């Protein structure tokens, strides 16, 4: 993303840039090492739930093979609760859940499933049921006593400090005596999210539409993908961005609106959720799935993309207008999963160049993970035709390149006073340092290592970016990772002068996955009063 685009985004969202790191009291409950998989009642049934329905959905999860494909959590959303008893204990609706919550948990556990419930940080839930404000400890104890495995915690009817309330419930769950996955539902990325929850919603509520439908409103799949991509650098084992639950198979019959999608669009929805390491929470009626829906939801190779143990959220690496190339680093040397997304209304050919996914330019094998078919061995890149609104999801195995960023001067003019600043994320914490590289008329290697820093209240600072070597040769700055730890995200800022005039731009990546090639060119841009800003740093 260019600095200008990101700046524009910043105007509509305060969440993207310079989010301060937080040291205090991390979550670290050891849960959600890969994204949660399960089912939730809301997208199909809203408040119209009872224990018979939940039993039937749970039974279908087993009989359809969903459980064995990895879906384990059966999550009650809003409306399971009606009141509190005289002692303040939260009580399930006695008409709809006559056997009680403990019995429901036992029913699920007996079938190898897990039990999820819903509450809200405010006085009332979004549907007006009792919220947990002031009852956090008591509610967490109730959940633990029923055998609850996951809590989705919503954001309605709340006037107290949001971060504090989400932390209060996090601490209450931690003290409850049971391991409970904490799913934050605050409808937007929050800087404190990764240290508070195991997953956190990055968007408003999803509707059953592929693209914006003015008569439904809400958040369609294509817009959610664009938005969720902004927060990719925060995803890792233990914390995942949640672009909301699946609509696959609802065909416009759901409870939250939308005209439904084609099977191609549902496949795109599912493939992109998998590429983005999103929680896979089905939201359809599991008792009446057609073959297309079942095939999409249970495809083992697509699920494996989502569940890859590295926990990387794939990101857009090349934007060709209506055609986009996305890439996710997965376990193994030289392995990437690539999504070729055709947003256009007619079929189009899309090309992925191995260099754009951090692989060497030689040969690589390609397997279509949706079709579960090998496509062959290809040199330099691969081209295929993708249907309208479709995604080709490909597993590419080629030659790994070092984790590094190469910035090559393509401006024919002299670039002087170059300063490179890196901000990078290790374990949810920012690290920050810069290095002066002088005149870019030779090759410089900068070493990047977050060890040995000191915490300044916002980030780890110190000599983290240091000059490794400097030699005659092409005008290239190479940032080489010498830290053995995984760097989930990095933002590189460059300031430099051309003809004595100051220039500035930045790019960000999540994570470093092989060698990324950028070019540096001071042409274009606009004067902002102190310096030229523009798309000076960009994909080569
Ligand atoms: C909010 C949430 C939804 C759902 C409803 C329930 O809108 O974002 O996912 O839980 O509340 O009322």
Short mmCIF file of C-alpha atoms and ligand atoms in Angstrom, two decimals:
data_model
loop_
_atom_site.label_atom_id
_atom_site.label_comp_id
_atom_site.label_asym_id
_atom_site.label_seq_id
_atom_site.Cartn_x
_atom_site.Cartn_y
_atom_site.Cartn_z
CA UNK A 1 0.00 0.00 0.00
CA UNK A 2 1.30 3.45 -0.76
CA UNK A 3 1.73 6.05 1.93
CA UNK A 4 -0.97 8.16 0.27
CA UNK A 5 -3.52 5.35 0.23
CA UNK A 6 -2.73 4.45 3.80
CA UNK A 7 -3.02 8.07 4.85
CA UNK A 8 -6.45 8.18 3.24
CA UNK A 9 -7.38 5.04 5.11
CA UNK A 10 -6.19 6.63 8.31
CA UNK A 11 -8.77 9.36 7.85
CA UNK A 12 -11.57 6.81 7.91
CA UNK A 13 -10.00 4.52 10.46
CA UNK A 14 -7.86 5.39 13.41
CA UNK A 15 -6.66 1.84 13.67
CA UNK A 16 -4.09 1.48 10.92
CA UNK A 17 -1.00 3.53 11.59
CA UNK A 18 1.27 3.91 14.57
CA UNK A 19 -0.78 1.83 16.90
CA UNK A 20 1.17 1.91 20.12
CA UNK A 21 2.35 -1.35 21.54
CA UNK A 22 1.24 -2.31 24.99
CA UNK A 23 3.35 -4.12 27.51
CA UNK A 24 0.91 -4.75 30.32
CA UNK A 25 -0.72 -8.09 31.11
CA UNK A 26 -0.81 -10.05 27.89
CA UNK A 27 -3.47 -12.68 27.32
CA UNK A 28 -1.15 -15.68 26.94
CA UNK A 29 -3.77 -18.31 27.77
CA UNK A 30 -2.18 -20.77 25.34
CA UNK A 31 -5.39 -21.13 23.32
CA UNK A 32 -6.24 -20.73 19.62
CA UNK A 33 -2.89 -21.70 18.15
CA UNK A 34 -4.76 -21.99 14.84
CA UNK A 35 -8.03 -20.23 14.01
CA UNK A 36 -11.15 -21.59 15.70
CA UNK A 37 -13.44 -23.75 13.54
CA UNK A 38 -17.07 -24.29 14.38
CA UNK A 39 -20.66 -23.18 13.92
CA UNK A 40 -22.64 -20.26 15.33
CA UNK A 41 -26.39 -19.77 15.45
CA UNK A 42 -26.63 -16.06 14.54
CA UNK A 43 -26.27 -15.79 10.75
CA UNK A 44 -29.05 -18.28 10.10
CA UNK A 45 -31.31 -18.16 13.17
CA UNK A 46 -30.65 -14.92 15.08
CA UNK A 47 -32.76 -15.16 18.29
CA UNK A 48 -34.77 -18.11 17.10
CA UNK A 49 -32.77 -20.78 18.93
CA UNK A 50 -33.52 -23.50 21.45
CA UNK A 51 -31.86 -26.66 22.72
CA UNK A 52 -33.54 -28.92 20.17
CA UNK A 53 -32.16 -26.82 17.34
CA UNK A 54 -28.68 -26.81 18.87
CA UNK A 55 -28.81 -30.58 19.37
CA UNK A 56 -29.79 -31.06 15.72
CA UNK A 57 -27.02 -28.79 14.48
CA UNK A 58 -24.50 -30.59 16.69
CA UNK A 59 -25.67 -33.97 15.45
CA UNK A 60 -25.40 -32.74 11.86
CA UNK A 61 -21.91 -31.46 12.54
CA UNK A 62 -20.96 -35.04 13.34
CA UNK A 63 -23.02 -36.87 10.67
CA UNK A 64 -22.00 -34.60 7.79
CA UNK A 65 -18.30 -35.00 8.53
CA UNK A 66 -17.93 -31.36 9.57
CA UNK A 67 -16.57 -32.34 12.98
CA UNK A 68 -14.01 -34.65 11.48
CA UNK A 69 -13.04 -31.93 9.00
CA UNK A 70 -12.08 -29.79 12.02
CA UNK A 71 -15.25 -27.93 13.06
CA UNK A 72 -15.54 -28.38 16.81
CA UNK A 73 -17.13 -25.33 18.42
CA UNK A 74 -20.90 -25.09 18.61
CA UNK A 75 -21.55 -21.50 19.61
CA UNK A 76 -24.79 -20.07 20.92
CA UNK A 77 -25.01 -16.44 19.94
CA UNK A 78 -27.36 -13.86 21.44
CA UNK A 79 -30.72 -14.74 23.08
CA UNK A 80 -29.92 -17.91 25.01
CA UNK A 81 -30.27 -15.89 28.23
CA UNK A 82 -33.29 -14.09 29.66
CA UNK A 83 -32.60 -12.88 33.18
CA UNK A 84 -30.56 -13.09 36.35
CA UNK A 85 -31.69 -14.96 39.44
CA UNK A 86 -31.90 -13.43 42.91
CA UNK A 87 -28.19 -14.13 43.43
CA UNK A 88 -27.30 -12.37 40.19
CA UNK A 89 -26.50 -15.55 38.28
CA UNK A 90 -27.20 -15.43 34.56
CA UNK A 91 -30.04 -17.80 33.66
CA UNK A 92 -30.76 -19.48 30.33
CA UNK A 93 -34.23 -19.01 28.82
CA UNK A 94 -36.20 -21.75 30.68
CA UNK A 95 -38.68 -22.19 27.83
CA UNK A 96 -36.06 -22.61 25.14
CA UNK A 97 -33.31 -24.33 27.15
CA UNK A 98 -35.28 -26.33 29.73
CA UNK A 99 -32.41 -28.75 30.36
CA UNK A 100 -30.05 -25.91 31.23
CA UNK A 101 -26.63 -24.94 30.02
CA UNK A 102 -24.62 -27.59 31.83
CA UNK A 103 -26.67 -30.31 30.11
CA UNK A 104 -26.12 -28.65 26.75
CA UNK A 105 -22.38 -28.53 27.36
CA UNK A 106 -22.43 -32.21 28.31
CA UNK A 107 -24.37 -33.07 25.13
CA UNK A 108 -21.74 -31.34 22.99
CA UNK A 109 -18.74 -32.71 24.83
CA UNK A 110 -20.12 -36.25 24.60
CA UNK A 111 -19.94 -35.87 20.81
CA UNK A 112 -16.38 -34.56 20.74
CA UNK A 113 -17.58 -30.99 20.28
CA UNK A 114 -16.91 -27.79 22.18
CA UNK A 115 -19.34 -25.35 23.71
CA UNK A 116 -19.44 -21.62 22.97
CA UNK A 117 -21.65 -18.94 24.50
CA UNK A 118 -22.20 -15.24 23.97
CA UNK A 119 -22.41 -12.19 26.21
CA UNK A 120 -21.83 -8.46 26.06
CA UNK A 121 -19.62 -5.96 27.90
CA UNK A 122 -22.57 -3.60 28.45
CA UNK A 123 -25.71 -3.71 30.54
CA UNK A 124 -27.65 -5.48 27.76
CA UNK A 125 -26.69 -7.56 24.77
CA UNK A 126 -27.38 -6.34 21.24
CA UNK A 127 -30.73 -8.13 21.31
CA UNK A 128 -31.56 -6.66 24.72
CA UNK A 129 -30.76 -9.63 26.97
CA UNK A 130 -28.80 -9.12 30.21
CA UNK A 131 -25.17 -8.14 29.59
CA UNK A 132 -22.19 -8.91 31.80
CA UNK A 133 -21.30 -5.41 32.99
CA UNK A 134 -20.63 -5.66 36.71
CA UNK A 135 -21.11 -9.44 36.64
CA UNK A 136 -17.94 -10.44 34.81
CA UNK A 137 -16.46 -12.65 37.53
CA UNK A 138 -19.78 -14.28 38.34
CA UNK A 139 -20.57 -14.94 34.67
CA UNK A 140 -17.13 -16.37 33.97
CA UNK A 141 -17.62 -18.76 36.91
CA UNK A 142 -21.01 -19.80 35.55
CA UNK A 143 -19.51 -20.48 32.12
CA UNK A 144 -16.74 -22.54 33.68
CA UNK A 145 -19.24 -24.56 35.71
CA UNK A 146 -21.22 -25.37 32.55
CA UNK A 147 -18.10 -26.49 30.67
CA UNK A 148 -18.01 -23.53 28.29
CA UNK A 149 -15.01 -23.51 25.92
CA UNK A 150 -15.48 -20.16 24.13
CA UNK A 151 -17.01 -16.79 24.91
CA UNK A 152 -17.99 -14.30 22.21
CA UNK A 153 -18.15 -10.91 23.92
CA UNK A 154 -20.15 -8.19 22.21
CA UNK A 155 -20.11 -4.41 22.31
CA UNK A 156 -23.70 -3.15 22.67
CA UNK A 157 -25.33 -0.95 25.33
CA UNK A 158 -22.02 -0.01 26.88
CA UNK A 159 -20.90 3.35 28.18
CA UNK A 160 -17.82 2.44 30.22
CA UNK A 161 -14.27 2.27 28.84
CA UNK A 162 -14.17 -0.37 26.16
CA UNK A 163 -10.59 -1.57 26.64
CA UNK A 164 -11.06 -1.83 30.42
CA UNK A 165 -14.28 -3.81 30.09
CA UNK A 166 -12.78 -6.27 27.60
CA UNK A 167 -9.78 -6.70 29.89
CA UNK A 168 -12.04 -7.22 32.89
CA UNK A 169 -13.71 -10.17 31.19
CA UNK A 170 -10.35 -11.49 29.97
CA UNK A 171 -9.12 -11.51 33.56
CA UNK A 172 -12.37 -13.05 34.80
CA UNK A 173 -12.06 -15.89 32.29
CA UNK A 174 -8.43 -16.42 33.29
CA UNK A 175 -9.52 -16.71 36.93
CA UNK A 176 -12.50 -18.97 36.17
CA UNK A 177 -10.54 -22.19 36.44
CA UNK A 178 -11.37 -23.26 32.87
CA UNK A 179 -9.60 -22.65 29.57
CA UNK A 180 -12.01 -20.48 27.59
CA UNK A 181 -11.24 -19.03 24.17
CA UNK A 182 -11.95 -15.30 24.27
CA UNK A 183 -13.57 -13.94 21.11
CA UNK A 184 -13.82 -10.16 21.07
CA UNK A 185 -16.68 -8.67 19.06
CA UNK A 186 -15.99 -4.93 18.99
CA UNK A 187 -16.73 -4.53 15.25
CA UNK A 188 -13.33 -3.05 14.38
CA UNK A 189 -9.65 -3.73 14.94
CA UNK A 190 -8.55 -2.48 18.35
CA UNK A 191 -4.87 -1.89 19.18
CA UNK A 192 -5.34 -3.70 22.51
CA UNK A 193 -7.11 -6.63 20.83
CA UNK A 194 -4.11 -8.94 20.30
CA UNK A 195 -3.16 -8.75 23.98
CA UNK A 196 -6.71 -9.15 25.21
CA UNK A 197 -8.47 -11.75 23.09
CA UNK A 198 -7.71 -14.89 21.11
CA UNK A 199 -9.55 -13.44 18.18
CA UNK A 200 -11.18 -10.10 17.53
CA UNK A 201 -13.63 -8.88 14.95
CA UNK A 202 -12.07 -6.52 12.43
CA UNK A 203 -15.32 -5.39 10.80
CA UNK A 204 -19.00 -4.78 11.32
CA UNK A 205 -21.53 -7.56 10.78
CA UNK A 206 -21.30 -9.62 7.59
CA UNK A 207 -24.36 -9.90 5.35
CA UNK A 208 -25.08 -12.64 2.83
CA UNK A 209 -23.81 -10.61 -0.15
CA UNK A 210 -20.65 -10.92 -2.18
CA UNK A 211 -20.58 -7.21 -2.97
CA UNK A 212 -22.47 -4.17 -1.75
CA UNK A 213 -26.20 -4.41 -2.12
CA UNK A 214 -27.67 -0.97 -1.41
CA UNK A 215 -30.97 -2.47 -0.31
CA UNK A 216 -29.35 -4.63 2.39
CA UNK A 217 -26.48 -2.45 3.58
CA UNK A 218 -24.19 -4.20 6.03
CA UNK A 219 -20.78 -5.56 5.19
CA UNK A 220 -20.42 -7.69 2.04
CA UNK A 221 -17.64 -10.21 1.56
CA UNK A 222 -15.49 -8.14 -0.82
CA UNK A 223 -15.40 -5.11 1.48
CA UNK A 224 -14.65 -7.24 4.53
CA UNK A 225 -11.66 -8.79 2.76
CA UNK A 226 -10.27 -5.35 1.90
CA UNK A 227 -10.73 -4.14 5.46
CA UNK A 228 -9.38 -7.24 7.20
CA UNK A 229 -6.24 -7.03 5.06
CA UNK A 230 -5.22 -3.84 6.89
CA UNK A 231 -4.59 -5.75 10.11
CA UNK A 232 -2.73 -8.79 8.79
CA UNK A 233 0.46 -8.06 10.68
CA UNK A 234 -1.24 -8.67 14.03
CA UNK A 235 -2.29 -12.26 13.32
CA UNK A 236 -0.26 -15.10 14.83
CA UNK A 237 -0.81 -18.31 16.80
CA UNK A 238 -2.83 -17.16 19.81
CA UNK A 239 -4.48 -14.20 18.09
CA UNK A 240 -6.37 -13.99 14.80
CA UNK A 241 -8.37 -11.25 13.15
CA UNK A 242 -12.03 -12.21 12.83
CA UNK A 243 -13.67 -10.94 9.63
CA UNK A 244 -16.96 -12.39 10.98
CA UNK A 245 -18.75 -15.70 10.58
CA UNK A 246 -19.35 -17.52 7.33
CA UNK A 247 -22.42 -17.10 5.16
CA UNK A 248 -21.56 -20.10 2.94
CA UNK A 249 -24.74 -22.01 2.12
CA UNK A 250 -27.29 -19.49 3.37
CA UNK A 251 -28.40 -18.49 -0.15
CA UNK A 252 -30.25 -15.45 1.13
CA UNK A 253 -32.23 -17.37 3.78
CA UNK A 254 -30.21 -16.09 6.71
CA UNK A 255 -31.35 -13.82 9.50
CA UNK A 256 -29.03 -10.88 8.94
CA UNK A 257 -29.94 -9.88 5.38
CA UNK A 258 -28.41 -10.28 1.97
CA UNK A 259 -29.62 -11.69 -1.31
CA UNK A 260 -27.32 -14.70 -1.16
CA UNK A 261 -24.31 -15.64 -3.25
CA UNK A 262 -23.50 -18.03 -6.06
CA UNK A 263 -21.47 -21.10 -5.20
CA UNK A 264 -18.47 -19.48 -6.93
CA UNK A 265 -18.86 -16.48 -4.62
CA UNK A 266 -19.25 -18.69 -1.54
CA UNK A 267 -16.06 -20.47 -2.57
CA UNK A 268 -14.31 -17.10 -2.88
CA UNK A 269 -15.61 -16.15 0.59
CA UNK A 270 -14.30 -19.42 2.07
CA UNK A 271 -10.98 -19.46 0.17
CA UNK A 272 -10.17 -15.90 1.20
CA UNK A 273 -11.11 -16.57 4.84
CA UNK A 274 -8.69 -19.51 4.74
CA UNK A 275 -5.96 -17.42 3.12
CA UNK A 276 -6.43 -14.76 5.82
CA UNK A 277 -6.23 -17.31 8.67
CA UNK A 278 -9.72 -16.32 9.78
CA UNK A 279 -11.81 -18.27 12.27
CA UNK A 280 -14.04 -20.58 10.20
CA UNK A 281 -17.41 -20.41 11.90
CA UNK A 282 -20.13 -21.83 9.68
CA UNK A 283 -23.42 -19.94 9.86
CA UNK A 284 -25.74 -22.11 7.77
CA UNK A 285 -28.23 -24.86 8.60
CA UNK A 286 -26.00 -27.92 8.83
CA UNK A 287 -28.98 -30.28 8.70
CA UNK A 288 -29.88 -29.35 5.13
CA UNK A 289 -26.60 -28.57 3.36
CA UNK A 290 -26.48 -29.20 -0.38
CA UNK A 291 -23.46 -30.90 -1.91
CA UNK A 292 -21.87 -27.63 -3.07
CA UNK A 293 -22.00 -26.12 0.42
CA UNK A 294 -20.65 -29.26 2.05
CA UNK A 295 -17.81 -29.47 -0.47
CA UNK A 296 -16.81 -25.86 0.13
CA UNK A 297 -16.92 -26.15 3.92
CA UNK A 298 -15.17 -29.51 4.24
CA UNK A 299 -12.45 -29.31 1.57
CA UNK A 300 -9.45 -30.57 3.56
CA UNK A 301 -6.84 -28.76 1.51
CA UNK A 302 -8.52 -25.38 1.88
CA UNK A 303 -9.00 -26.00 5.61
CA UNK A 304 -5.29 -26.84 5.85
CA UNK A 305 -4.48 -23.42 4.42
CA UNK A 306 -6.50 -21.80 7.21
CA UNK A 307 -5.07 -24.06 9.88
CA UNK A 308 -1.42 -23.78 8.86
CA UNK A 309 0.66 -23.78 12.06
CA UNK A 310 2.66 -20.66 11.18
CA UNK A 311 -0.55 -18.69 11.69
CA UNK A 312 0.25 -16.11 9.04
CA UNK A 313 -2.56 -13.99 7.62
CA UNK A 314 -2.12 -13.89 3.84
CA UNK A 315 -2.11 -10.47 2.22
CA UNK A 316 -2.51 -8.74 -1.12
CA UNK A 317 0.86 -8.58 -2.87
CA UNK A 318 -0.18 -7.22 -6.25
CA UNK A 319 -3.17 -5.14 -7.23
CA UNK A 320 -3.92 -5.15 -10.95
CA UNK A 321 -7.25 -3.36 -10.66
CA UNK A 322 -10.00 -5.98 -10.78
CA UNK A 323 -7.42 -8.77 -10.60
CA UNK A 324 -5.41 -9.31 -7.45
CA UNK A 325 -2.62 -11.58 -6.28
CA UNK A 326 -2.63 -12.57 -2.60
CA UNK A 327 -0.05 -14.71 -0.83
CA UNK A 328 0.24 -16.56 2.44
CA UNK A 329 3.45 -18.01 3.80
CA UNK A 330 2.80 -21.51 5.10
CA UNK A 331 4.95 -24.13 6.76
CA UNK A 332 7.81 -25.53 4.69
CA UNK A 333 10.67 -24.09 2.72
CA UNK A 334 9.59 -22.25 -0.43
CA UNK A 335 5.89 -22.89 0.14
CA UNK A 336 3.22 -20.24 -0.43
CA UNK A 337 -0.53 -20.36 -0.90
CA UNK A 338 -1.57 -17.92 -3.58
CA UNK A 339 -5.05 -16.57 -4.21
CA UNK A 340 -5.71 -15.12 -7.65
CA UNK A 341 -8.88 -13.11 -7.12
CA UNK A 342 -10.93 -11.88 -10.06
CA UNK A 343 -13.24 -9.13 -8.82
CA UNK A 344 -14.52 -8.43 -12.34
CA UNK A 345 -17.92 -9.47 -13.67
CA UNK A 346 -16.39 -11.65 -16.39
CA UNK A 347 -13.66 -14.28 -16.50
CA UNK A 348 -10.07 -13.02 -16.63
CA UNK A 349 -6.56 -14.35 -16.88
CA UNK A 350 -4.38 -13.66 -13.83
CA UNK A 351 -0.61 -14.09 -13.57
CA UNK A 352 1.49 -14.58 -10.45
CA UNK A 353 5.21 -13.88 -10.71
CA UNK A 354 7.25 -15.97 -8.27
CA UNK A 355 9.14 -12.85 -7.21
CA UNK A 356 5.93 -11.29 -5.92
CA UNK A 357 5.54 -14.13 -3.44
CA UNK A 358 9.16 -14.11 -2.32
CA UNK A 359 10.28 -17.18 -4.27
CA UNK A 360 13.23 -17.61 -6.61
CA UNK A 361 12.59 -17.10 -10.34
CA UNK A 362 13.24 -20.76 -11.20
CA UNK A 363 10.68 -23.53 -11.36
CA UNK A 364 7.90 -24.19 -8.88
CA UNK A 365 5.09 -26.71 -8.70
CA UNK A 366 1.48 -25.57 -8.63
CA UNK A 367 -1.46 -27.40 -7.08
CA UNK A 368 -5.03 -26.12 -7.15
CA UNK A 369 -6.20 -26.76 -3.60
CA UNK A 370 -9.91 -26.23 -4.34
CA UNK A 371 -9.90 -28.67 -7.26
CA UNK A 372 -7.34 -30.79 -5.37
CA UNK A 373 -5.38 -31.26 -8.59
CA UNK A 374 -1.74 -30.74 -9.56
CA UNK A 375 -1.27 -28.23 -12.37
CA UNK A 376 2.40 -28.93 -13.13
CA UNK A 377 5.79 -27.24 -12.88
CA UNK A 378 6.23 -23.66 -14.07
CA UNK A 379 9.23 -21.36 -14.43
CA UNK A 380 9.04 -17.74 -13.29
CA UNK A 381 5.32 -17.68 -12.63
CA UNK A 382 1.91 -19.10 -13.44
CA UNK A 383 -1.12 -17.83 -15.35
CA UNK A 384 -4.65 -19.14 -15.18
CA UNK A 385 -8.17 -18.07 -16.06
CA UNK A 386 -10.36 -17.22 -13.10
CA UNK A 387 -14.16 -16.96 -13.36
CA UNK A 388 -16.06 -13.79 -12.50
CA UNK A 389 -15.94 -13.15 -8.72
CA UNK A 390 -13.82 -16.30 -8.40
CA UNK A 391 -10.54 -17.17 -6.72
CA UNK A 392 -7.90 -19.66 -7.85
CA UNK A 393 -6.35 -20.94 -4.63
CA UNK A 394 -2.94 -22.44 -5.38
CA UNK A 395 -0.26 -24.13 -3.36
CA UNK A 396 3.10 -23.18 -4.87
CA UNK A 397 6.32 -24.95 -3.91
CA UNK A 398 9.46 -23.31 -5.25
CA UNK A 399 12.83 -22.13 -4.03
CA UNK A 400 12.92 -20.08 -0.84
CA UNK A 401 14.74 -16.77 -0.81
CA UNK A 402 16.24 -15.12 2.28
CA UNK A 403 13.87 -13.12 4.52
CA UNK A 404 14.91 -9.67 3.34
CA UNK A 405 13.74 -6.45 1.75
CA UNK A 406 15.74 -5.17 -1.24
CA UNK A 407 15.24 -1.53 -2.15
CA UNK A 408 16.74 -0.75 -5.56
CA UNK A 409 17.17 2.83 -6.75
CA UNK A 410 15.39 3.17 -10.09
CA UNK A 411 15.53 6.98 -10.12
CA UNK A 412 18.28 8.10 -12.52
CA UNK A 413 18.95 11.10 -10.29
CA UNK A 414 21.14 10.95 -7.23
CA UNK A 415 19.39 10.06 -3.98
CA UNK A 416 21.15 11.54 -0.96
CA UNK A 417 20.58 11.68 2.80
CA UNK A 418 18.72 8.39 2.76
CA UNK A 419 17.38 7.32 6.13
CA UNK A 420 15.66 3.98 6.56
CA UNK A 421 13.39 3.47 9.56
CA UNK A 422 11.93 0.09 10.46
CA UNK A 423 9.05 -0.57 12.82
CA UNK A 424 8.40 -4.25 13.28
CA UNK A 425 6.23 -6.53 15.37
CA UNK A 426 7.49 -9.43 17.41
CA UNK A 427 5.07 -10.98 19.92
CA UNK A 428 2.52 -8.14 19.61
CA UNK A 429 5.13 -5.51 20.43
CA UNK A 430 6.58 -2.86 18.20
CA UNK A 431 10.30 -2.46 17.76
CA UNK A 432 11.60 0.76 16.28
CA UNK A 433 14.95 1.97 14.95
CA UNK A 434 16.44 3.85 12.00
CA UNK A 435 19.74 3.96 10.19
CA UNK A 436 21.30 6.60 7.97
CA UNK A 437 22.47 5.20 4.65
CA UNK A 438 23.86 8.39 3.09
CA UNK A 439 23.96 8.64 -0.68
CA UNK A 440 22.41 5.66 -2.46
CA UNK A 441 25.14 5.04 -5.03
CA UNK A 442 26.38 1.67 -3.77
CA UNK A 443 25.12 -1.49 -2.06
CA UNK A 444 24.38 -1.41 1.64
CA UNK A 445 23.19 -4.21 3.89
CA UNK A 446 21.27 -3.30 7.03
CA UNK A 447 20.83 -5.95 9.67
CA UNK A 448 17.48 -6.14 11.48
CA UNK A 449 17.39 -7.65 14.94
CA UNK A 450 15.01 -6.84 17.78
CA UNK A 451 17.15 -8.31 20.55
CA UNK A 452 18.86 -6.20 23.20
CA UNK A 453 16.39 -3.33 23.08
CA UNK A 454 14.84 -1.31 25.88
CA UNK A 455 11.15 -0.60 26.35
CA UNK A 456 10.29 3.10 26.13
CA UNK A 457 6.64 2.78 27.06
CA UNK A 458 5.48 2.37 23.49
CA UNK A 459 8.07 0.28 21.67
CA UNK A 460 11.34 -1.54 22.04
CA UNK A 461 14.12 0.81 20.95
CA UNK A 462 17.86 0.44 20.58
CA UNK A 463 20.35 -0.48 17.93
CA UNK A 464 17.98 -2.76 16.05
CA UNK A 465 18.81 -1.68 12.52
CA UNK A 466 22.56 -1.57 11.97
CA UNK A 467 24.84 -1.34 8.96
CA UNK A 468 26.15 -4.78 8.12
CA UNK A 469 28.19 -4.11 5.02
CA UNK A 470 28.70 -1.44 2.43
CA UNK A 471 30.29 -2.06 -0.95
CA UNK A 472 30.63 -0.63 -4.44
CA UNK A 473 28.00 -1.95 -6.84
CA UNK A 474 24.36 -1.35 -7.75
CA UNK A 475 22.38 1.21 -5.74
CA UNK A 476 20.57 -1.17 -3.44
CA UNK A 477 19.72 -1.23 0.26
CA UNK A 478 19.09 -4.72 1.58
CA UNK A 479 17.41 -5.13 4.96
CA UNK A 480 18.37 -8.59 6.19
CA UNK A 481 16.67 -10.28 9.12
CA UNK A 482 19.28 -11.55 11.57
CA UNK A 483 16.75 -12.07 14.38
CA UNK A 484 15.79 -15.75 14.47
CA UNK A 485 12.32 -14.91 15.75
CA UNK A 486 9.31 -14.54 13.50
CA UNK A 487 8.62 -10.96 12.46
CA UNK A 488 4.88 -10.77 11.80
CA UNK A 489 4.83 -7.27 10.43
CA UNK A 490 7.25 -4.61 9.33
CA UNK A 491 6.77 -1.04 8.22
CA UNK A 492 9.67 0.57 6.35
CA UNK A 493 9.86 4.36 6.15
CA UNK A 494 12.30 6.11 3.80
CA UNK A 495 13.28 9.75 3.91
CA UNK A 496 15.71 11.02 1.30
CA UNK A 497 16.66 14.00 -0.81
CA UNK A 498 16.60 14.40 -4.55
CA UNK A 499 18.10 17.65 -5.82
CA UNK A 500 18.28 18.72 -2.19
CA UNK A 501 14.49 18.37 -1.73
CA UNK A 502 13.22 16.10 1.08
CA UNK A 503 11.00 13.14 0.16
CA UNK A 504 9.14 10.59 2.29
CA UNK A 505 7.21 7.34 1.81
CA UNK A 506 6.61 4.04 3.55
CA UNK A 507 5.41 0.51 2.86
CA UNK A 508 4.38 -2.30 5.14
CA UNK A 509 4.58 -6.05 4.98
CA UNK A 510 3.22 -8.93 7.00
CA UNK A 511 5.34 -10.94 7.50
CA UNK A 512 8.75 -11.01 5.88
CA UNK A 513 8.33 -14.06 3.67
CA UNK A 514 11.33 -14.47 1.42
CA UNK A 515 12.88 -11.56 -0.39
CA UNK A 516 10.60 -8.63 -1.18
CA UNK A 517 11.78 -6.39 -4.02
CA UNK A 518 10.92 -2.72 -3.91
CA UNK A 519 12.06 0.18 -6.05
CA UNK A 520 12.87 3.69 -4.88
CA UNK A 521 12.12 6.57 -7.20
CA UNK A 522 11.55 10.20 -6.19
CA UNK A 523 9.56 11.18 -9.26
CA UNK A 524 5.99 12.35 -8.88
CA UNK A 525 4.62 12.99 -5.42
CA UNK A 526 3.26 16.19 -3.96
CA UNK A 527 4.65 18.84 -1.63
CA UNK A 528 3.00 18.75 1.79
CA UNK A 529 4.59 21.92 3.12
CA UNK A 530 7.75 20.29 4.42
CA UNK A 531 8.56 17.51 1.98
CA UNK A 532 7.40 15.58 -1.06
CA UNK A 533 5.23 12.57 -0.29
CA UNK A 534 4.13 10.01 -2.83
CA UNK A 535 4.44 6.46 -3.98
CA UNK A 536 8.24 6.52 -4.03
CA UNK A 537 8.71 3.09 -2.50
CA UNK A 538 6.83 0.39 -4.38
CA UNK A 539 6.81 -3.16 -5.63
CA UNK A 540 9.35 -3.70 -8.36
C1 LIG B 1 -23.83 -8.00 17.08
C2 LIG B 1 -22.71 -8.92 16.64
C3 LIG B 1 -23.29 -10.08 15.85
C4 LIG B 1 -24.31 -10.83 16.72
C5 LIG B 1 -25.36 -9.87 17.23
C6 LIG B 1 -26.24 -10.53 18.29
O1 LIG B 1 -24.44 -7.39 15.99
O2 LIG B 1 -21.76 -8.22 15.89
O3 LIG B 1 -22.26 -10.95 15.43
O4 LIG B 1 -23.63 -11.45 17.78
O5 LIG B 1 -24.79 -8.72 17.85
O6 LIG B 1 -27.22 -9.65 18.78
#
